[in-house]
CSV table of C-alpha atoms in Angstrom, one decimal:
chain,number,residue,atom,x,y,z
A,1,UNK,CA,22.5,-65.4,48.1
A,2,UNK,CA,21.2,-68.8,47.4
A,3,UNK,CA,17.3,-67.5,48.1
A,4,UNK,CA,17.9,-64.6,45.3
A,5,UNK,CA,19.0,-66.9,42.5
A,6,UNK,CA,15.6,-67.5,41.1
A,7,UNK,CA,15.3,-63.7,41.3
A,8,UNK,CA,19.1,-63.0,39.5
A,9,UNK,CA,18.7,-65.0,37.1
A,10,UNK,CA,15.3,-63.4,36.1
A,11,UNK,CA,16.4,-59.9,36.6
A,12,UNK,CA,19.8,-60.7,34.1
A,13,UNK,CA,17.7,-62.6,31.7
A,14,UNK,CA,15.5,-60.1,31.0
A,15,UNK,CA,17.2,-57.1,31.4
A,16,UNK,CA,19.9,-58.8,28.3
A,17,UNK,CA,16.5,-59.3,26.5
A,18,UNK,CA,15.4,-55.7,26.4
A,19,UNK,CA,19.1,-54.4,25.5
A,20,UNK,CA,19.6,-56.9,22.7
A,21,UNK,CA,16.2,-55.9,21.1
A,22,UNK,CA,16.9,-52.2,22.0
A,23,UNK,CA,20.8,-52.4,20.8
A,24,UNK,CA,20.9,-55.0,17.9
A,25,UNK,CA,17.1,-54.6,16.5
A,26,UNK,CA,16.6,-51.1,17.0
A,27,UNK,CA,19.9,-49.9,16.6
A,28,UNK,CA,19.9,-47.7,19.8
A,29,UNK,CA,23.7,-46.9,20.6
A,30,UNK,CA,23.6,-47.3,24.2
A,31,UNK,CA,19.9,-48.0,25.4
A,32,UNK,CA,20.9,-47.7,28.9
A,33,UNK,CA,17.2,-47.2,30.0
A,34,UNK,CA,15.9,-50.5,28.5
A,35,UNK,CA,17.9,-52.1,31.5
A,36,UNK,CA,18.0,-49.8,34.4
A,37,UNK,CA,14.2,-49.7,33.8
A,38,UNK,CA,13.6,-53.9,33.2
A,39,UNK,CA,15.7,-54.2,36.6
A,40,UNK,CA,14.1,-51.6,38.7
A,41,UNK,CA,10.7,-53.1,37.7
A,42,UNK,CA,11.6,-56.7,38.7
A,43,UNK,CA,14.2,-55.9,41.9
A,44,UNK,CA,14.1,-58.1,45.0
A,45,UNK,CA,11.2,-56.9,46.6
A,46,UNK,CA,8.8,-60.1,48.3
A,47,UNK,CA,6.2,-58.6,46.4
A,48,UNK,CA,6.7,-60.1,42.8
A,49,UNK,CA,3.4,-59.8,41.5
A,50,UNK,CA,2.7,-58.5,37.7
A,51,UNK,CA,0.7,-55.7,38.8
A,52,UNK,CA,3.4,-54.2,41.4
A,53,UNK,CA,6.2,-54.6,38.5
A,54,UNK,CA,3.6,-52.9,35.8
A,55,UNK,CA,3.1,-50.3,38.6
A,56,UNK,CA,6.7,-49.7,38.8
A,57,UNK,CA,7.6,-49.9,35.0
A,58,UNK,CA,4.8,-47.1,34.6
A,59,UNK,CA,6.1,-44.9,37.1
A,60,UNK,CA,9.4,-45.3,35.3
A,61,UNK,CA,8.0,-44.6,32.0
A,62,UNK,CA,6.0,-41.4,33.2
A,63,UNK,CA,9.5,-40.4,34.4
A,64,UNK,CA,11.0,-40.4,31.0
A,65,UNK,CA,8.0,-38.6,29.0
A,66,UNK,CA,7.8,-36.0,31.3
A,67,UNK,CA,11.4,-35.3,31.0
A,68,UNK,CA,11.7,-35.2,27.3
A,69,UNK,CA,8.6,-33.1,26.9
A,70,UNK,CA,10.1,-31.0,29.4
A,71,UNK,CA,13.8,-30.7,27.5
A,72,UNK,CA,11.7,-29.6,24.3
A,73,UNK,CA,9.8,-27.0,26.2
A,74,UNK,CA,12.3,-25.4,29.0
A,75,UNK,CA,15.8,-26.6,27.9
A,76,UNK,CA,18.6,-28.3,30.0
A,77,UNK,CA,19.8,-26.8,33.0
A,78,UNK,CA,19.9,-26.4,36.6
A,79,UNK,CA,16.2,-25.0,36.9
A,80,UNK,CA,15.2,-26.6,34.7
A,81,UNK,CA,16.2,-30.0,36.5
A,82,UNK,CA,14.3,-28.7,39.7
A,83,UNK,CA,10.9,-28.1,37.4
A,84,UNK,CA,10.7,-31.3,36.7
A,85,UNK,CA,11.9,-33.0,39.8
A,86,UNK,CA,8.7,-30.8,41.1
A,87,UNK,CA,6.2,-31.9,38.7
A,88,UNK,CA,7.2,-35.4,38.3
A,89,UNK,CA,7.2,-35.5,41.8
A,90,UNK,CA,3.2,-34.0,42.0
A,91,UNK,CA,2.2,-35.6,39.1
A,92,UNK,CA,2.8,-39.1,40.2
A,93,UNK,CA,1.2,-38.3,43.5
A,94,UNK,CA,-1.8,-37.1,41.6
A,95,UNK,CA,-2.1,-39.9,39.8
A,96,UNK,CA,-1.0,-43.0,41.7
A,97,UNK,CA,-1.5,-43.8,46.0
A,98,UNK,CA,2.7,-45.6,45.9
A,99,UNK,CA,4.9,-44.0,47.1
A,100,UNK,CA,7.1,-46.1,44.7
A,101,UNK,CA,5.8,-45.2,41.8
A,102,UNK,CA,6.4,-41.5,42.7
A,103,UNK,CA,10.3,-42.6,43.2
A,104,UNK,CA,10.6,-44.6,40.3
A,105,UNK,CA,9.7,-41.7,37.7
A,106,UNK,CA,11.3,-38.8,39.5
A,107,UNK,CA,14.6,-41.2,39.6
A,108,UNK,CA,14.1,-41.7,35.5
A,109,UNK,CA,13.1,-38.3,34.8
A,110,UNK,CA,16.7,-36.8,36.8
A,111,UNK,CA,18.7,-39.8,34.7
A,112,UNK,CA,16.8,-38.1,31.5
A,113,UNK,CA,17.8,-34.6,32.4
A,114,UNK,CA,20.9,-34.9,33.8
A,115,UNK,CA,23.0,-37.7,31.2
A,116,UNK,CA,22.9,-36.1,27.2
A,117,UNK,CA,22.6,-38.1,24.3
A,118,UNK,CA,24.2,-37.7,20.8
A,119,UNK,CA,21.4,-35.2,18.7
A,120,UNK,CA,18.3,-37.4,18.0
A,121,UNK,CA,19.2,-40.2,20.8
A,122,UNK,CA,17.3,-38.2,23.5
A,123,UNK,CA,13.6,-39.6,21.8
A,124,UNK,CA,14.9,-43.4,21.8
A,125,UNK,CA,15.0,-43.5,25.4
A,126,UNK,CA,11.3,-43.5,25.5
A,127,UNK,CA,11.1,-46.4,23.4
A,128,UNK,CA,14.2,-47.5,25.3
A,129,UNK,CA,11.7,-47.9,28.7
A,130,UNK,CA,9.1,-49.4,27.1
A,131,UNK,CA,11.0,-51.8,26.3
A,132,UNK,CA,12.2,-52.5,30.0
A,133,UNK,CA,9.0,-52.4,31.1
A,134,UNK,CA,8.0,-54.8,28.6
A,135,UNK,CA,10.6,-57.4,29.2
A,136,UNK,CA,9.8,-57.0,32.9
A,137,UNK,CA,6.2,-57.7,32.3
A,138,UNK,CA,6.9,-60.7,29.9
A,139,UNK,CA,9.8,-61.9,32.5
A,140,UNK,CA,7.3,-62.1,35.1
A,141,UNK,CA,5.4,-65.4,32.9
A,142,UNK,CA,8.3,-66.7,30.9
A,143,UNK,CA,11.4,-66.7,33.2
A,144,UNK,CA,9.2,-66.5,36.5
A,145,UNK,CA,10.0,-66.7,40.4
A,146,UNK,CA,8.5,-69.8,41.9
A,147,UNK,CA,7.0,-67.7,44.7
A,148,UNK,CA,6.3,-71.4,46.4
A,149,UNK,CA,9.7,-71.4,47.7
A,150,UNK,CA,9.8,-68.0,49.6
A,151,UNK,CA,6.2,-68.7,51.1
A,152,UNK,CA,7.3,-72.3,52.3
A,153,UNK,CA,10.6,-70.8,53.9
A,154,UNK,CA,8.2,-68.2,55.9
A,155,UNK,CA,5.7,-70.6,56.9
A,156,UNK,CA,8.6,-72.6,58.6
A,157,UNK,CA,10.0,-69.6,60.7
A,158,UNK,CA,6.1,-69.1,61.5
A,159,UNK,CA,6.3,-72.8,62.9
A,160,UNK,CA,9.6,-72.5,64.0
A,161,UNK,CA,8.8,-69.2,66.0
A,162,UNK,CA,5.6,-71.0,67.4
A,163,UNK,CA,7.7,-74.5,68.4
A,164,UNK,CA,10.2,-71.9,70.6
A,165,UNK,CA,7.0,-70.6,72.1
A,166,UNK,CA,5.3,-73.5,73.1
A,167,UNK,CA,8.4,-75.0,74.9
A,168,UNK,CA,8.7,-71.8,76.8
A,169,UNK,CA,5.1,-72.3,77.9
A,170,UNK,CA,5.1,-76.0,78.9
A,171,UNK,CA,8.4,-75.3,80.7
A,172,UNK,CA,6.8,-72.3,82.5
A,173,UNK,CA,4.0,-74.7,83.5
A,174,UNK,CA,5.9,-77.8,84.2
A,175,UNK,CA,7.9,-75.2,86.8
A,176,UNK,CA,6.2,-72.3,87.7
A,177,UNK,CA,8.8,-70.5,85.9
A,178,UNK,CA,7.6,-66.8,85.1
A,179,UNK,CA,10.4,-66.0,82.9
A,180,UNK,CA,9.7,-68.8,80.6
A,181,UNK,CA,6.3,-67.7,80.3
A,182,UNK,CA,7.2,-63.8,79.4
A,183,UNK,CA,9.8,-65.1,77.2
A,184,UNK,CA,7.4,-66.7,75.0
A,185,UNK,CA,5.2,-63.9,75.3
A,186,UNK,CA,7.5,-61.8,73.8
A,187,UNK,CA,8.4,-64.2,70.9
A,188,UNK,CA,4.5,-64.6,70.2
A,189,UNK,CA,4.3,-61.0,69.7
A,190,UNK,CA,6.9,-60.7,67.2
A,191,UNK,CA,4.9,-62.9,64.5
A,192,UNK,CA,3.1,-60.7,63.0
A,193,UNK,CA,5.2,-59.7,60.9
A,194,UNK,CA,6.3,-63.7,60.0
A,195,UNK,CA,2.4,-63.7,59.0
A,196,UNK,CA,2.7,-60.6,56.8
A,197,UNK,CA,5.3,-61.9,55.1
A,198,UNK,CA,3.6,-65.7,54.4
A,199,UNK,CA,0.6,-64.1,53.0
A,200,UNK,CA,2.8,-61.5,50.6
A,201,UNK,CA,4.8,-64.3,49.4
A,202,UNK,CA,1.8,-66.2,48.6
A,203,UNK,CA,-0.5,-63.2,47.1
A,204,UNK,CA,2.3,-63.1,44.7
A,205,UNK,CA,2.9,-67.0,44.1
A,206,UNK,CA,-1.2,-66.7,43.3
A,207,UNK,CA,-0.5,-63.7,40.9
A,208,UNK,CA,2.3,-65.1,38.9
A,209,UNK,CA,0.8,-68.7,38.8
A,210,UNK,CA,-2.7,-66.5,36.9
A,211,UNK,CA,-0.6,-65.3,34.1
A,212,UNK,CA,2.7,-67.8,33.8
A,213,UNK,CA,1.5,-71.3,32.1
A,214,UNK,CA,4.9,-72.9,34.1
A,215,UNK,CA,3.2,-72.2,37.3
A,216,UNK,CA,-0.6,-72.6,36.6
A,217,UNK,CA,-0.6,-76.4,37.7
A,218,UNK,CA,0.3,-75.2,41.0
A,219,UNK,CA,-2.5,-73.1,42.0
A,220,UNK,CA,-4.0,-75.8,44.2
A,221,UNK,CA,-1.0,-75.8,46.1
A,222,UNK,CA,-0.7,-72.2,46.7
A,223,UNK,CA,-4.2,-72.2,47.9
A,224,UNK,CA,-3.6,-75.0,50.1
A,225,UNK,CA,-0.9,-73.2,51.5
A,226,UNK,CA,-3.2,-69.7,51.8
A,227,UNK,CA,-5.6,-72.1,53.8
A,228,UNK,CA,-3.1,-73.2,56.2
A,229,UNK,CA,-2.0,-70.0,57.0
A,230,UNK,CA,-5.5,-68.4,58.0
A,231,UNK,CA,-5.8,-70.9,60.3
A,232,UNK,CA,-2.1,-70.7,62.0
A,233,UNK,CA,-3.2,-67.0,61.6
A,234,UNK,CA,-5.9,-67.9,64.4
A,235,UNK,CA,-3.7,-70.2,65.8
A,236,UNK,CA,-1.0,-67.6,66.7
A,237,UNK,CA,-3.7,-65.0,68.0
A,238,UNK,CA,-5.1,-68.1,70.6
A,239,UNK,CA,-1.6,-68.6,71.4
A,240,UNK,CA,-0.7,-65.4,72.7
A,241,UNK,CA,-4.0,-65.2,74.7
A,242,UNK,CA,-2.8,-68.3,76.4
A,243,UNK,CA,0.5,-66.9,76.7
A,244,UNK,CA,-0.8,-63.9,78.7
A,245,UNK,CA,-2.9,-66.4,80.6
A,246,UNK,CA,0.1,-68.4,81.8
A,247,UNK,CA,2.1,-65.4,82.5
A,248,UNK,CA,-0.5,-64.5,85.0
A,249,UNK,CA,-1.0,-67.8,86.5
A,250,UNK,CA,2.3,-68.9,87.2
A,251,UNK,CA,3.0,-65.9,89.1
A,252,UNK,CA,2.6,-67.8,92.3
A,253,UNK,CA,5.6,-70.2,91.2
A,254,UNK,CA,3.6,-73.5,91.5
A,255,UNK,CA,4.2,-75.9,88.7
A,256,UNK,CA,1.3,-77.6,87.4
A,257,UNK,CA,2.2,-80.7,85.2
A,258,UNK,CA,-1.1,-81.9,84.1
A,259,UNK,CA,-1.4,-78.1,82.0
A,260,UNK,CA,2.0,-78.7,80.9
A,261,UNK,CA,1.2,-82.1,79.3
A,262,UNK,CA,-1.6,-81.1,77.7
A,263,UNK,CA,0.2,-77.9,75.9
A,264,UNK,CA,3.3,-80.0,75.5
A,265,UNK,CA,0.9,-82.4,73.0
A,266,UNK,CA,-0.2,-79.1,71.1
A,267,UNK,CA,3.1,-78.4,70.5
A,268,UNK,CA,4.2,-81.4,69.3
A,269,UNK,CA,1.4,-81.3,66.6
A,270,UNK,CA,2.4,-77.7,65.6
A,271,UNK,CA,6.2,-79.0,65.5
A,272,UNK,CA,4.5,-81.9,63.1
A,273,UNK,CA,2.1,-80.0,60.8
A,274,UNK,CA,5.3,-77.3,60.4
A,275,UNK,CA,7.5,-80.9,58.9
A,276,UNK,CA,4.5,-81.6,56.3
A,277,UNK,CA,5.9,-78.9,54.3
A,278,UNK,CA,8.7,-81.4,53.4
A,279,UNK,CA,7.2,-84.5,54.9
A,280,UNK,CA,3.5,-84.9,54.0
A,281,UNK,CA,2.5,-88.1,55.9
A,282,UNK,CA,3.7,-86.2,58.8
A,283,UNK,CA,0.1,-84.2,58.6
A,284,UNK,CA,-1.9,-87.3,59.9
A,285,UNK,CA,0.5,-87.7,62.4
A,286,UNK,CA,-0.3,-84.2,63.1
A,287,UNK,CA,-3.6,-84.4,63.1
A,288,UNK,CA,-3.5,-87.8,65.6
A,289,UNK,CA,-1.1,-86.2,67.9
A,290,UNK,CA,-3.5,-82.9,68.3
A,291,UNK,CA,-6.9,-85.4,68.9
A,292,UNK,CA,-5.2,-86.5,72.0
A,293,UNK,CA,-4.7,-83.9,72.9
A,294,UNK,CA,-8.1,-82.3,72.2
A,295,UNK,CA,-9.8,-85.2,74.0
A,296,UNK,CA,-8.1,-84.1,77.3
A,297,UNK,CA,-9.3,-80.6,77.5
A,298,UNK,CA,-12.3,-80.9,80.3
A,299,UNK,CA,-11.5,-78.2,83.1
A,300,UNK,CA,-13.5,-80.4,85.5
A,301,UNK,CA,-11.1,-83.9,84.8
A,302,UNK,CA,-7.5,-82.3,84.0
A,303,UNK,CA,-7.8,-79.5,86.6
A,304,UNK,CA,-10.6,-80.7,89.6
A,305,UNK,CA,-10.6,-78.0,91.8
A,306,UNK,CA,-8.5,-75.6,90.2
A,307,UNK,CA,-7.9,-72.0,90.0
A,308,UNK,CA,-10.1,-69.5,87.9
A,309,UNK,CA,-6.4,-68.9,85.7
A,310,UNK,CA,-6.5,-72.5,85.5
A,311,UNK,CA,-9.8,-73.0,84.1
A,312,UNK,CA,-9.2,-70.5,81.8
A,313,UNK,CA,-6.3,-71.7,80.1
A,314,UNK,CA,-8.5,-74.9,79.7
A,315,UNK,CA,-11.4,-73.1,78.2
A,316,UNK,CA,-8.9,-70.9,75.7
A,317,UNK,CA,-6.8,-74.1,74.5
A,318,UNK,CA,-10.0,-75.5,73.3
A,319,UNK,CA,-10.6,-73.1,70.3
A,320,UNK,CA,-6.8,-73.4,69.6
A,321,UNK,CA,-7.2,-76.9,69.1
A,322,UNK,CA,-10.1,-76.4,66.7
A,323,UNK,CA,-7.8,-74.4,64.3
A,324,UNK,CA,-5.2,-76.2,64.6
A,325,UNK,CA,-6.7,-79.5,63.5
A,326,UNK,CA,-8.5,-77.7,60.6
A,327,UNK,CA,-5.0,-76.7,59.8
A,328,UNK,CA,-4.2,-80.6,59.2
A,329,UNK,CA,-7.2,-80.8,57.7
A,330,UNK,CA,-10.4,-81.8,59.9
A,331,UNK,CA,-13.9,-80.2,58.9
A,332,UNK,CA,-14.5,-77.8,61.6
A,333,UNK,CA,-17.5,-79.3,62.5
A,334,UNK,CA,-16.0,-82.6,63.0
A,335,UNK,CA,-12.8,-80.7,64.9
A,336,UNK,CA,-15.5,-79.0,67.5
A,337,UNK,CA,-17.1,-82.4,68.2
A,338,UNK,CA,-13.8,-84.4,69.2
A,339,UNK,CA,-14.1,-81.2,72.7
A,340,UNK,CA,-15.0,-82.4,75.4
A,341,UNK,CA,-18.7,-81.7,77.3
A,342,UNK,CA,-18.1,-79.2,79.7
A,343,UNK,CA,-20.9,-78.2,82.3
């Protein structure tokens, strides 16, 4: 409830907008449309950006002009109301690749056949969804969603996911516990979909903050905040290699503590860089804690005469630890130089 506020508040402000214009400067008796279509444009969806709320206030208003050419042509009726259903329905496939669009004017063009208006009302309803549409589109610069808010909330169950993760995997190193291990494999897999959602909330914070002047000053911010998440994108992907890597290794049951501190010191600078999004001094710290480890990762010195699986989680923490510390802000040049020679 709290996270849809912004949204509510949009959604009610406009939606009032488009009836009072409709109702009290138009004179329309009961422009139903001018709301159901402002509030189907704007909804809930992640996705707030002007161009999916045109999309959808299109599809709406296709809906309606199909069905009032329709009620001049072939009438009212039961047939009638399966015609269009048909063709709106084709039509919108024709003409647009959502599936949404499709739904929104088929649902307007049933409304349109379906609920009768007093003689000469049926032709305001057009004007009626214009008008939602409109309001939706202006909504989306005036009264608009800080799409900052969402993307920051999803980039700290990304970190949040990744901080269970890592623990699993120092503890399955630190003793030679399988379980752990597979248990963090299975919570690396289910990220994706954290990642998806990041980079959706922030296409759209970058959309609104193009066209509404009370979120242009933050378009530094937002890219910022698309740059960090490429790189935890390629963080996440090293981390489920290693994950796989562990599983493998500690198979035999052996612990092996010099691993485990090493990965325990990456995930202390992931748990670090995920705080900068309220704490922003916290980034150095990051970025400090992450250069130890770093500094560390020689297969020859932290694991002399070790096992191929050992070596190899070495070797595949090392590109990890380049992402990570261009995630708090290193040149990647400069990150790749702080490795270690290996022979």
């Amino acid at each position: 409830m709290r996270d849809s506020l912004p949204a509510i508040t949009q959604i009610t402000v406009a939606a009032m907008a488009a009836y009072a214009f409709a109702h009290f400067v138009l004179g329309h008796e009961n422009p139903f449309l001018a709301v159901t279509v402002c509030v189907t444009s704007l909804g809930f969806a992640r996705d707030a950006r002007p161009r999916r709320v045109l999309d959808t206030a299109l599809g709406i208003t296709f809906g309606v002009l199909f069905a009032n050419v329709a009620l001049v042509l072939i009438g009212r009726g039961v047939w009638q109301l399966a015609v269009v259903l048909v063709v709106v329905m084709l039509m919108a496939r024709f003409f647009h690749p959502s599936p949404g669009f499709a739904v929104s004017a088929t649902i307007q063009a049933a409304l349109v056949s379906l609920i009768p208006l007093s003689s000469g009302a049926e032709y305001t309803r057009l004007i009626d969804a214009v008008l939602g549409g409109a309001a939706a589109i202006a909504a989306t610069a005036l009264v608009p969603r800080d799409a900052r808010r969402m993307a920051r909330a999803d980039a700290r169950t990304l970190f949040a996911a990744l901080e269970r993760a890592t623990i699993d995997l120092v503890e399955a190193l630190r003793t030679g516990d399988s379980g752990a291990s597979l248990h963090a494999l299975d919570e690396l897999r289910r990220t994706q979909p954290l990642l998806d959602n990041w980079g959706t909330s922030l296409d759209s914070a970058r959309s609104i903050a193009a066209v509404s002047p009370l979120l242009r000053g933050h378009r530094d911010e937002i890219d910022a905040q698309a740059e960090l998440r490429l790189r935890m994108d390629l963080v996440t992907r090293n981390l489920r290699v290693i994950a796989r890597r562990i599983s493998a290794v500690v198979a035999d049951g052996k612990p092996r503590p010099a691993l485990a501190d090493v990965l325990a010191g990456i995930e202390s600078s992931i748990v670090e860089l995920g705080l900068s999004f309220d704490r922003p001094a916290l980034r150095r710290q990051a970025e400090q804690t992450c250069i130890l480890a770093t500094v560390r990762l020689d297969p020859a010195r932290l694991v002399p005469n070790g096992s191929v699986g050992e070596v190899m989680i070495v070797m595949q923490c090392r590109p990890l630890v380049v992402d990570l510390l261009v995630a708090t802000g290193v040149d990647a040049d400069a990150a790749r130089g702080m490795l270690p020679k290996v022979g």
